[in-house]
Tab-separated table of C-alpha atoms in Angstrom:
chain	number	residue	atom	x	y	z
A	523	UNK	CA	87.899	138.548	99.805
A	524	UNK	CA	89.238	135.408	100.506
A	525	UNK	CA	90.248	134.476	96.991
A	526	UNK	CA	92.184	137.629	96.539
A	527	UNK	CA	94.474	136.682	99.764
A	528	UNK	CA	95.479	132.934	98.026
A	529	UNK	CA	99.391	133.357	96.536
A	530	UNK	CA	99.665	133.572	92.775
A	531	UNK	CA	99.731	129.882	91.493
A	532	UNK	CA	99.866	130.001	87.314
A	533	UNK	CA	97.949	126.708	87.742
A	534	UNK	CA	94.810	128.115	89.583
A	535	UNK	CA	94.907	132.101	88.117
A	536	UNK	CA	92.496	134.371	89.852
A	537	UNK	CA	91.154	136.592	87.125
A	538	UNK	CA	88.331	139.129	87.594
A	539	UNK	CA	85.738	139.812	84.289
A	540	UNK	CA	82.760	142.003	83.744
A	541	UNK	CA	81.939	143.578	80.576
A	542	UNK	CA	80.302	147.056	80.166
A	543	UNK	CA	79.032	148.841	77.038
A	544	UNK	CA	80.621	151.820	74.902
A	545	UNK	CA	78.487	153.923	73.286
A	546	UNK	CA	79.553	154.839	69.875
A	547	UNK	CA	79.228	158.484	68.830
A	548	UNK	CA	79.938	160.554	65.801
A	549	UNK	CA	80.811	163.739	65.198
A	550	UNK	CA	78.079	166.250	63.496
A	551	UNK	CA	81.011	168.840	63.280
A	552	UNK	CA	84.674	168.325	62.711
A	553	UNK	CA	86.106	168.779	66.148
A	554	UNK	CA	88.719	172.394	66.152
A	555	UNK	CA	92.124	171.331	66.988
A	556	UNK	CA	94.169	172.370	69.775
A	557	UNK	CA	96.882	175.382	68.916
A	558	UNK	CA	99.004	177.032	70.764
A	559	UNK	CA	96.627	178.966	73.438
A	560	UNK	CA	93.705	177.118	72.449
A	561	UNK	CA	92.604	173.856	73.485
A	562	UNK	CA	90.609	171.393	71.172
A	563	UNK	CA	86.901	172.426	70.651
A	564	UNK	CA	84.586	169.700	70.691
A	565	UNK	CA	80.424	170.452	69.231
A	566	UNK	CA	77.675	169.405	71.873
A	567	UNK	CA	76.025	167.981	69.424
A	568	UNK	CA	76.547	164.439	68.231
A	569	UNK	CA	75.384	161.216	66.324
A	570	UNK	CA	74.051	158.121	67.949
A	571	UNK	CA	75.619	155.095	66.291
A	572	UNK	CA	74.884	152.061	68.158
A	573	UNK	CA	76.700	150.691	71.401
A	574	UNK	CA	79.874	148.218	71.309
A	575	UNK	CA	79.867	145.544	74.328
A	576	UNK	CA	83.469	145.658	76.018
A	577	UNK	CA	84.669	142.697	77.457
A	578	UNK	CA	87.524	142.786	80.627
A	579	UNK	CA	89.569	140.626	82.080
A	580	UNK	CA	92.258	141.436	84.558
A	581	UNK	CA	94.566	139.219	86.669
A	582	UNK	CA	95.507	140.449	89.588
A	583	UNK	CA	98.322	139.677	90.672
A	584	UNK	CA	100.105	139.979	87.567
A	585	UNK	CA	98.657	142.668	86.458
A	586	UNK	CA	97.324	141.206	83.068
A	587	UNK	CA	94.171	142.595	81.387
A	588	UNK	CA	92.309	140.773	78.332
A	589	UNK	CA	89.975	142.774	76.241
A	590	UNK	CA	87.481	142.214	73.596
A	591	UNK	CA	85.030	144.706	71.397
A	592	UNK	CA	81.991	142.920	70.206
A	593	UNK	CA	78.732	143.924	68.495
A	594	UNK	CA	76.498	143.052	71.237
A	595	UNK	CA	76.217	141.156	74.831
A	596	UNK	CA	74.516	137.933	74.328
A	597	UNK	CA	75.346	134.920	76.130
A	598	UNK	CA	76.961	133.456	72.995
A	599	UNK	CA	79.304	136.592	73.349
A	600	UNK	CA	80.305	135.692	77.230
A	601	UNK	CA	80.569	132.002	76.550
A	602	UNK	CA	83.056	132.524	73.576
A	603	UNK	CA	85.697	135.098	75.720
A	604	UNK	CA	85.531	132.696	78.247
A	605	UNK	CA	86.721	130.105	75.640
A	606	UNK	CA	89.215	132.506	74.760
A	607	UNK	CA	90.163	132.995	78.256
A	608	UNK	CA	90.592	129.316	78.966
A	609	UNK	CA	92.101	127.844	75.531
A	610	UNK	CA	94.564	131.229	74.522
A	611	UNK	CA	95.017	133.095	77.521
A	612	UNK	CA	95.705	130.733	80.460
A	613	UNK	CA	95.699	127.409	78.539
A	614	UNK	CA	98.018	125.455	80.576
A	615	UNK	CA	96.047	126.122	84.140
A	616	UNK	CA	94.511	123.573	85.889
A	617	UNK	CA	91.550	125.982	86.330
A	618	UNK	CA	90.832	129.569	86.044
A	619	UNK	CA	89.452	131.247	89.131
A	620	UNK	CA	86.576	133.377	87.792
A	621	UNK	CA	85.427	136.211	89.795
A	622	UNK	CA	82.723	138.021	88.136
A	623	UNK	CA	78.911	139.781	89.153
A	624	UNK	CA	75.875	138.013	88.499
A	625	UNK	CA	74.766	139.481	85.398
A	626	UNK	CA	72.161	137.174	83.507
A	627	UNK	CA	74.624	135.740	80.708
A	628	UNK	CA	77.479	134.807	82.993
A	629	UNK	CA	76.106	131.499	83.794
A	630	UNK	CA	77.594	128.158	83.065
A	631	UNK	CA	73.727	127.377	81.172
A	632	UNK	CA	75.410	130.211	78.475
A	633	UNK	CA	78.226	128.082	77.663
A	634	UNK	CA	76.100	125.274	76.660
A	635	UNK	CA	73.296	127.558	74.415
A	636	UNK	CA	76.790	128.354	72.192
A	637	UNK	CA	78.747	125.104	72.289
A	638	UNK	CA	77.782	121.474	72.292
A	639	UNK	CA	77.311	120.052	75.110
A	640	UNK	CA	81.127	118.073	75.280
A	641	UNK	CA	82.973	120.918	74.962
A	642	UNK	CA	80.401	123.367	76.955
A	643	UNK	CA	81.484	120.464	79.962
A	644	UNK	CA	85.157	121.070	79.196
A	645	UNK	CA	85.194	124.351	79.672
A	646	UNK	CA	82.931	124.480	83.025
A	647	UNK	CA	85.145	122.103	84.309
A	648	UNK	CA	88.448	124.667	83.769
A	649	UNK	CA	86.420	127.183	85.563
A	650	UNK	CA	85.913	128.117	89.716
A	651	UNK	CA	83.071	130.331	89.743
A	652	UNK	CA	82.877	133.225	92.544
A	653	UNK	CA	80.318	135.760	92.221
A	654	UNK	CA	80.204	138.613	93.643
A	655	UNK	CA	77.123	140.084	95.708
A	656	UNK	CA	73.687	141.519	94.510
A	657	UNK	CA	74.581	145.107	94.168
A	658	UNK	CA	77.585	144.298	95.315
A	659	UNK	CA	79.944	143.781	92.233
A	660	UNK	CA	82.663	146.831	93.640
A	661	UNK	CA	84.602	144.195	95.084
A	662	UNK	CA	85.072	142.790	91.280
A	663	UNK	CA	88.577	144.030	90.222
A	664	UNK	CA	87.681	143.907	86.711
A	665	UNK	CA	85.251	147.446	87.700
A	666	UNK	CA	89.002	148.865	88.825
A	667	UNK	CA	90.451	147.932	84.884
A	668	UNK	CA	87.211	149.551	83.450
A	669	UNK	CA	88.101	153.026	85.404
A	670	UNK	CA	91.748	152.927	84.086
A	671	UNK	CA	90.445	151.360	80.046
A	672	UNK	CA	87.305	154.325	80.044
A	673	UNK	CA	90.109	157.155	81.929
A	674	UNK	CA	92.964	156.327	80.374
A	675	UNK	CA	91.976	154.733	77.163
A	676	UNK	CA	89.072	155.414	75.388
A	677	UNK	CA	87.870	159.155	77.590
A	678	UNK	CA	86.678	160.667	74.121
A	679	UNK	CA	84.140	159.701	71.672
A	680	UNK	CA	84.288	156.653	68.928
A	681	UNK	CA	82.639	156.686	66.138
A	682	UNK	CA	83.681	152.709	64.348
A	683	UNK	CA	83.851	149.614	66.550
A	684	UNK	CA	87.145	149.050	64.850
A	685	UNK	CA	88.380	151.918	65.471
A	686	UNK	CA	87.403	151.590	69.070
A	687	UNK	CA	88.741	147.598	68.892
A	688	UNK	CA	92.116	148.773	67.543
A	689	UNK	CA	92.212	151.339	70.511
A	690	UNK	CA	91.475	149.114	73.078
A	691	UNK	CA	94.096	146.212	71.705
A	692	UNK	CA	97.041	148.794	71.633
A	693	UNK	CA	96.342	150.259	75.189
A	694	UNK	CA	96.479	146.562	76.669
A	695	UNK	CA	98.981	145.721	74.822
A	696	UNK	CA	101.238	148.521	76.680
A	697	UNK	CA	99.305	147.873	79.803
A	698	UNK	CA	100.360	144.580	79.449
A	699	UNK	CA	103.846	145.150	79.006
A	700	UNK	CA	104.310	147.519	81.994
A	701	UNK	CA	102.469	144.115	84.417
A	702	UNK	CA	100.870	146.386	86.899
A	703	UNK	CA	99.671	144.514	89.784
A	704	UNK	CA	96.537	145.586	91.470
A	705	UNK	CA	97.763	146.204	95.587
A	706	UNK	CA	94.111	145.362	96.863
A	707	UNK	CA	93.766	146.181	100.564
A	708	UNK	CA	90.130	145.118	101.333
A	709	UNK	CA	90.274	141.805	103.194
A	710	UNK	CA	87.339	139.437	105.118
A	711	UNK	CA	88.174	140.929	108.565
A	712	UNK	CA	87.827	144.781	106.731
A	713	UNK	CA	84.251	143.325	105.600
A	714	UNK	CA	83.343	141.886	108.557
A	715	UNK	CA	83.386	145.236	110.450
A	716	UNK	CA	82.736	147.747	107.265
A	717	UNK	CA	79.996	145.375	105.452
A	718	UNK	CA	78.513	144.303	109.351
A	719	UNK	CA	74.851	144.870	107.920
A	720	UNK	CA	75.392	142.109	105.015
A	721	UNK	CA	76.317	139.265	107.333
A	722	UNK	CA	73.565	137.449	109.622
A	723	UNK	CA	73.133	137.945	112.957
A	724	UNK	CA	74.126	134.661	115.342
């Protein structure tokens, strides 16, 4: 909570990840379009064609969100957007401010099983890891970007992972361009009386 009170410094950006799969699903029967008195009729029945891995990053206080599709969610996958995150998308900052859950691949170790280990020390060095809780990961903005991507976004089903990349890029790119912050109101006093059970007793 702490981190999301510090003032926006472009040197030291807080930005929030997690990542969060997409099943993709055909159609066994053309869907009916909508006409005029009749909405658009949509079969039960479907195909099972694989999942795509979505990838999220939002910055808060500008409102910025960074997305990538990819084929699966290996730690190779995590370890290159955070690459991209560092080197394209905030490459002049001192060092991006990471808040993320503690899923098994978003680990500093991942960065060196995909890059050598000079550049896997680069990068950890541009980062300032803060995790959030076991269980906990609500507090992770990046879960509020994933309501408005999966609402807003993608709310139907996707059969191609390009199709579904190409759908994704266009809807951040406007998101982008509107820079809606995120107003969070949670602070460490709200946690110290509505999360009383998670702290120790003195």
């Amino acid at each position: 909570m702490d981190v999301y009170q510090r003032p926006y410094d472009s040197s030291y950006p807080v930005v929030c990840m997690d990542e969060s799969p997409k099943q993709l699903i055909g159609e066994v029967r053309e869907p009916l379009p909508a006409k005029p008195g009749s909405i658009e009729k949509v079969d039960d029945e479907y195909v099972r064609l694989g999942v795509a891995e979505l990838f999220l990053a939002v910055e808060p206080l500008t409102g910025k969100m960074i997305a990538e599709v990819e084929n699966k969610r290996a730690k190779k996958d995590w370890a290159q957007f955070i690459r991209d995150l560092v080197d394209v998308h905030y490459p002049t900052a001192e060092k991006v401010v990471l808040v993320m859950d503690n899923l098994n691949t978003h680990k500093l170790s991942s960065l060196y099983e995909a890059f050598d280990p000079e550049e896997a020390h680069r990068l950890r060095d541009k980062l300032e890891l803060h995790y959030t809780p076991k269980h906990g990961s609500w507090p992770n903005v990046a879960e509020i970007g994933f309501s408005i991507l999966k609402r807003q976004c993608i709310p139907f089903r996707v059969a191609d992972i390009n199709v579904l990349r190409n759908t994704v890029k266009s809807f951040i790119a406007q998101r982008n361009a509107e820079k809606r912050v995120v107003n969070w109101q949670f602070t460490t006093s709200d946690a110290r009386i509505k999360l009383r059970h998670l702290y120790p007793e003195l």
